[in-house]
Coordinates of C-alpha atoms in Angstrom, one line a residue:
X1 CA -36.3 25.1 15.9
X2 CA -34.5 28.4 16.7
X3 CA -35.4 30.4 19.7
X4 CA -37.1 33.6 19.2
X5 CA -34.6 36.1 20.1
X6 CA -35.8 39.5 21.0
X7 CA -34.4 43.0 19.7
X8 CA -33.8 44.5 22.8
X9 CA -32.8 43.1 26.2
X10 CA -31.6 44.4 29.8
X11 CA -28.1 44.9 30.8
X12 CA -25.6 46.5 33.1
X13 CA -23.6 49.5 31.2
X14 CA -20.5 51.3 32.2
X15 CA -20.9 54.8 30.3
X16 CA -17.7 56.1 32.0
X17 CA -14.4 54.9 33.7
X18 CA -15.3 55.1 37.5
X19 CA -19.3 54.3 37.0
X20 CA -21.7 54.2 37.9
X21 CA -23.0 50.8 36.2
X22 CA -26.4 51.5 34.9
X23 CA -29.4 49.2 34.5
X24 CA -30.7 49.9 31.0
X25 CA -31.7 48.3 27.5
X26 CA -29.6 48.0 24.8
X27 CA -29.8 46.3 21.4
X28 CA -29.3 42.4 21.3
X29 CA -26.2 41.8 19.1
X30 CA -26.2 39.2 16.5
X31 CA -23.5 36.6 15.8
X32 CA -20.8 36.7 13.4
X33 CA -19.7 33.6 11.3
X34 CA -17.7 32.2 13.8
X35 CA -19.6 33.2 16.6
X36 CA -22.3 32.2 18.9
X37 CA -25.2 34.1 20.9
X38 CA -26.0 32.5 24.4
X39 CA -29.2 33.6 26.4
X40 CA -27.0 34.1 29.2
X41 CA -28.8 32.9 32.4
X42 CA -26.6 33.5 35.2
X43 CA -23.4 35.3 35.5
X44 CA -20.7 35.3 38.4
X45 CA -19.1 38.5 39.9
X46 CA -15.5 38.7 39.6
X47 CA -13.1 41.5 41.2
X48 CA -11.7 41.7 37.6
X49 CA -15.2 43.3 36.9
X50 CA -14.4 46.2 39.6
X51 CA -11.4 46.6 37.9
X52 CA -13.1 47.2 34.5
X53 CA -15.5 49.9 36.2
X54 CA -12.6 51.8 38.2
X55 CA -10.3 51.5 34.9
X56 CA -7.3 51.1 37.3
X57 CA -5.3 48.4 35.4
X58 CA -2.8 49.4 32.7
X59 CA -5.1 48.0 30.0
X60 CA -7.9 50.0 28.4
X61 CA -11.6 49.1 28.6
X62 CA -13.8 49.9 25.6
X63 CA -16.5 52.4 26.6
X64 CA -19.8 52.1 27.0
X65 CA -19.2 48.5 28.2
X66 CA -21.1 45.6 29.2
X67 CA -18.9 43.9 32.1
X68 CA -18.9 40.3 33.2
X69 CA -17.0 37.3 32.0
X70 CA -18.4 34.1 33.9
X71 CA -21.6 33.9 31.7
X72 CA -23.4 30.3 31.7
X73 CA -26.6 30.4 29.4
X74 CA -28.1 28.5 26.3
X75 CA -27.2 28.8 22.9
X76 CA -29.7 30.6 20.9
X77 CA -28.2 31.7 17.7
X78 CA -24.8 30.9 15.5
X79 CA -22.9 32.1 13.0
X80 CA -22.7 30.2 9.5
X81 CA -19.0 28.8 9.9
X82 CA -20.0 27.3 13.6
X83 CA -20.4 23.4 13.0
X84 CA -19.5 22.1 16.5
X85 CA -22.0 24.1 18.5
X86 CA -25.6 23.6 18.3
X87 CA -29.0 25.9 19.0
X88 CA -30.1 24.8 22.6
X89 CA -26.4 23.5 23.7
X90 CA -25.5 24.9 27.2
X91 CA -22.2 26.9 27.2
X92 CA -20.3 29.6 29.1
X93 CA -18.5 32.7 28.2
X94 CA -15.2 33.1 29.7
X95 CA -12.8 36.2 30.4
X96 CA -10.9 34.7 26.8
X97 CA -13.9 35.7 24.6
X98 CA -11.6 34.8 21.4
X99 CA -8.1 34.6 20.0
X100 CA -6.3 34.4 16.6
X101 CA -5.9 30.4 16.9
X102 CA -2.9 30.6 14.7
X103 CA 0.2 32.6 16.7
X104 CA 2.7 30.4 18.5
X105 CA 0.8 30.9 21.9
X106 CA -2.4 29.8 20.5
X107 CA -0.9 26.7 18.8
X108 CA 0.9 25.5 22.1
X109 CA -2.2 26.1 24.4
X110 CA -1.2 29.1 25.8
X111 CA -4.1 31.0 23.9
X112 CA -4.8 33.7 26.7
X113 CA -1.3 35.2 25.7
X114 CA -2.3 35.6 22.4
X115 CA -1.7 39.2 21.2
X116 CA -5.2 39.4 19.5
X117 CA -7.2 38.1 22.6
X118 CA -10.6 39.4 23.2
X119 CA -11.3 39.8 26.8
X120 CA -15.0 39.7 27.7
X121 CA -16.3 42.5 29.8
X122 CA -13.2 44.1 29.1
X123 CA -12.3 44.8 25.5
X124 CA -15.5 43.2 24.5
X125 CA -19.0 43.3 25.9
X126 CA -19.4 40.7 28.5
X127 CA -22.1 38.8 30.3
X128 CA -24.0 41.1 32.1
X129 CA -26.6 41.1 29.7
X130 CA -29.4 38.5 28.8
X131 CA -27.7 37.9 25.4
X132 CA -24.0 38.1 24.6
X133 CA -21.5 36.9 22.1
X134 CA -18.5 34.7 22.3
X135 CA -16.2 32.9 19.6
X136 CA -17.6 29.6 19.1
X137 CA -14.3 28.2 19.3
X138 CA -13.5 29.5 23.0
X139 CA -17.0 29.0 24.6
X140 CA -17.1 26.6 27.5
X141 CA -19.3 23.4 26.6
X142 CA -21.4 22.7 29.9
X143 CA -23.0 19.4 30.2
X144 CA -26.7 19.8 30.7
X145 CA -26.9 18.0 33.7
X146 CA -24.8 20.7 35.2
X147 CA -27.0 23.8 36.6
X148 CA -26.1 26.9 35.1
X149 CA -25.9 29.4 38.6
X150 CA -23.4 27.1 40.1
X151 CA -21.0 26.7 37.0
X152 CA -20.9 30.2 36.4
X153 CA -18.1 30.8 39.0
X154 CA -16.0 28.0 37.5
X155 CA -16.0 30.0 34.0
X156 CA -13.3 32.2 35.4
X157 CA -12.6 31.9 39.3
X158 CA -12.4 28.0 39.0
X159 CA -10.5 27.7 35.7
X160 CA -8.0 30.5 37.0
X161 CA -7.2 28.7 40.4
X162 CA -7.2 25.0 38.9
X163 CA -4.5 26.3 36.3
X164 CA -2.7 28.1 39.0
X165 CA -2.1 24.7 40.8
X166 CA -1.2 22.7 37.7
X167 CA 1.5 25.5 37.0
X168 CA 2.7 25.0 41.2
X169 CA 3.6 21.7 40.1
X170 CA 2.6 20.6 43.8
X171 CA 1.9 16.9 44.0
X172 CA -0.6 14.7 46.0
X173 CA 0.4 14.9 49.5
X174 CA 2.0 18.0 49.5
X175 CA 1.0 21.2 51.2
X176 CA -0.2 24.2 49.5
X177 CA -1.3 27.7 51.0
X178 CA -4.1 29.8 49.6
X179 CA -3.8 33.3 50.6
X180 CA -7.2 34.8 50.2
X181 CA -8.9 31.5 50.8
X182 CA -12.1 32.8 52.1
X183 CA -12.9 35.0 48.7
X184 CA -14.3 33.8 45.8
X185 CA -11.2 32.6 44.1
X186 CA -9.8 31.3 47.2
X187 CA -13.1 29.3 48.2
X188 CA -12.6 27.2 45.1
X189 CA -8.7 27.0 45.2
X190 CA -9.2 25.0 48.4
X191 CA -11.5 23.0 46.8
X192 CA -9.9 22.2 43.9
X193 CA -6.6 21.7 46.1
X194 CA -8.1 18.8 47.9
X195 CA -9.5 17.2 45.1
X196 CA -6.1 16.9 43.6
X197 CA -4.6 15.4 46.5
X198 CA -3.2 18.4 48.4
X199 CA -3.0 19.5 52.0
X200 CA -4.6 23.3 52.3
X201 CA -3.4 26.0 54.4
X202 CA -6.1 28.8 54.3
X203 CA -5.0 32.0 55.2
X204 CA -7.6 35.0 55.3
X205 CA -9.1 36.9 58.1
X206 CA -12.3 36.7 59.9
X207 CA -14.7 33.9 61.8
X208 CA -17.2 33.4 58.9
X209 CA -14.4 33.0 56.5
X210 CA -12.3 30.8 58.6
X211 CA -15.4 28.3 59.1
X212 CA -16.1 28.2 55.4
X213 CA -12.6 27.6 54.4
X214 CA -12.2 24.6 56.6
X215 CA -15.5 23.2 55.7
X216 CA -14.2 23.3 52.2
X217 CA -11.3 21.2 52.9
X218 CA -8.5 23.0 54.3
X219 CA -6.7 21.5 57.3
X220 CA -5.8 24.5 58.9
X221 CA -6.3 28.4 58.7
X222 CA -4.2 31.2 59.7
X223 CA -5.9 34.4 60.5
X224 CA -3.6 37.2 59.2
X225 CA -5.3 39.8 61.3
X226 CA -4.7 37.9 64.6
X227 CA -1.6 36.7 63.6
X228 CA 1.7 38.6 65.2
X229 CA 3.9 36.6 62.7
X230 CA 2.3 35.2 59.5
X231 CA 5.7 34.0 58.2
X232 CA 6.4 31.8 61.6
X233 CA 2.7 30.7 61.9
X234 CA 2.2 29.4 58.3
X235 CA 5.4 27.5 58.6
X236 CA 4.5 26.1 61.9
X237 CA 1.0 24.5 60.1
X238 CA 3.4 22.0 58.3
X239 CA 4.8 18.8 59.7
X240 CA 8.2 19.7 59.5
X241 CA 8.2 23.6 59.8
X242 CA 9.5 24.5 56.6
X243 CA 6.5 25.7 55.1
X244 CA 4.1 24.8 51.8
X245 CA 5.5 23.7 48.8
X246 CA 3.2 26.1 47.0
X247 CA 1.6 29.1 47.7
X248 CA -1.3 30.3 45.7
X249 CA -2.0 34.2 46.1
X250 CA -5.3 35.4 45.3
X251 CA -5.5 38.1 47.7
X252 CA -6.8 41.7 46.6
X253 CA -4.0 43.9 48.0
X254 CA -0.1 43.9 47.9
X255 CA 1.3 42.7 51.4
X256 CA 0.5 39.2 50.9
X257 CA 2.4 39.2 47.7
X258 CA 5.6 40.5 49.6
X259 CA 5.4 37.7 52.5
X260 CA 5.0 34.7 50.3
X261 CA 8.5 34.0 49.5
X262 CA 9.5 34.2 53.0
X263 CA 7.2 31.4 54.2
X264 CA 7.1 29.0 51.3
X265 CA 9.7 26.2 51.7
X266 CA 12.9 25.7 49.7
X267 CA 12.3 24.3 46.5
X268 CA 8.9 26.0 46.8
X269 CA 6.6 27.5 44.2
X270 CA 4.8 30.9 44.8
X271 CA 2.1 31.5 42.3
X272 CA 0.7 35.1 41.7
X273 CA -2.9 35.0 40.2
X274 CA -4.5 38.0 42.3
X275 CA -4.2 41.3 40.6
X276 CA -4.2 44.1 43.2
X277 CA -3.7 47.6 41.3
X278 CA -0.3 49.1 41.4
X279 CA 1.3 46.3 43.1
X280 CA 4.7 44.7 43.1
X281 CA 6.1 41.5 43.7
X282 CA 9.3 41.8 46.2
X283 CA 11.2 38.9 47.5
X284 CA 14.6 38.8 49.3
X285 CA 17.4 37.9 46.5
X286 CA 19.6 35.9 48.9
X287 CA 17.1 33.7 50.6
X288 CA 15.4 33.1 47.1
X289 CA 18.4 32.1 45.5
X290 CA 19.7 29.9 48.5
X291 CA 16.5 28.2 48.8
X292 CA 16.0 27.6 45.0
X293 CA 12.5 29.1 45.2
X294 CA 10.1 29.8 42.4
X295 CA 7.9 32.8 41.7
X296 CA 5.5 32.9 38.9
X297 CA 2.7 34.4 37.2
X298 CA -0.6 32.1 36.3
X299 CA -3.0 33.6 34.0
X300 CA -6.4 32.0 33.0
X301 CA -6.5 28.6 31.7
X302 CA -6.8 27.1 27.8
X303 CA -9.5 25.5 26.7
X304 CA -8.3 22.1 27.8
X305 CA -8.0 23.5 31.5
X306 CA -11.5 24.8 31.1
X307 CA -12.8 21.6 30.2
X308 CA -11.1 19.7 33.3
X309 CA -12.3 22.4 35.7
X310 CA -15.6 21.9 34.5
X311 CA -15.3 18.1 34.7
X312 CA -14.2 18.3 38.4
X313 CA -17.4 20.2 39.2
X314 CA -19.5 17.6 37.2
X315 CA -18.0 14.9 39.1
X316 CA -19.1 16.4 42.4
X317 CA -15.7 17.5 43.7
X318 CA -16.3 21.2 43.7
X319 CA -19.1 23.1 45.3
X320 CA -18.7 26.9 44.8
X321 CA -20.3 28.8 47.4
X322 CA -22.3 31.8 45.9
X323 CA -25.0 34.3 46.8
X324 CA -27.6 34.8 43.7
X325 CA -28.6 38.6 43.3
X326 CA -30.7 40.3 40.5
X327 CA -28.5 41.8 37.8
X328 CA -30.1 45.1 38.4
X329 CA -28.5 44.9 41.9
X330 CA -25.2 44.4 40.8
X331 CA -23.8 48.1 42.1
X332 CA -24.6 46.6 45.4
X333 CA -22.5 43.6 45.1
X334 CA -19.8 45.7 44.0
X335 CA -20.3 47.7 47.1
X336 CA -19.8 44.5 49.2
X337 CA -17.0 42.9 47.6
X338 CA -15.1 46.5 47.8
X339 CA -15.8 46.2 51.6
X340 CA -14.6 42.5 51.7
X341 CA -18.0 41.7 53.3
X342 CA -18.8 38.5 51.3
X343 CA -17.5 34.8 51.7
X344 CA -17.6 33.1 48.2
X345 CA -18.9 34.7 45.0
X346 CA -21.8 36.6 44.0
X347 CA -23.8 35.3 41.0
X348 CA -26.2 37.7 39.0
X349 CA -29.7 36.4 37.7
X350 CA -30.2 38.2 34.4
X351 CA -34.0 38.0 34.7
X352 CA -34.1 40.3 37.6

């Protein structure tokens, strides 16, 4: 029996670039032929959501906008063309809400690069609402034995760092440095790296983050604020002193992006994931060429990456540290994130 879907719902809405974010009632959308409607129970809060509020990326948002792209919930309605998702299934809405499924990128597993991609909480309304729409082909399938609050951060942060680690080419037994290790992305990257058999160097600042990062599996921690020479200190943590085989950049400011190529080992790979507004990557050409170093960007994962990332969690290998707040408290969460005062990630409860 189909659930009773209300006409109105509570949501966090951005009316203009720069905010504020308003807690208000809006209509519940109806799914199109290839879409599903999820009753969102929990939604993770990502730094991308802050960029959507501030409008500081070179990509226009829709306005008014409901942000959010880590929504976990229950399917309550579906379009007539949807055959592989059922009412009552647990599912998630990710950053990639939909794509054309027919271009070269979509056909080769690079659907995030699709020119017609729909982006949750950015170009289409996202998951900071009680009911949200997603393209059925792209919603994450969530096993019913997985708690919806805990899986929410996996739907963007988890998938994104897991994809970045795959892109790095680092093999079991090798060393990876996670820059921004104490944040939402970094805390997950540490765990995925450990689960993939990698040795982890956490780079961040603060005693609370240091303790958390080590608890999550990092074998050492470098506090960049206390270090007089980050490059030498990072290299010194590796057995041969040559530096890590890979660096995963999930920091929210520019400076770490300039340092990474200096301490990654020869033949190493630097993976840029974080997106500081207006930032540039710079690397010394001579050392990069002579050291045969690779610098790559890594975007969100595809549908296969999604199912793999969720399976790591289901098997008990990932424990995403998070703090639950009411959806109406989202602005407070943004303020804390902006000030760098949270270790881990916020998850909003849409019922509050």
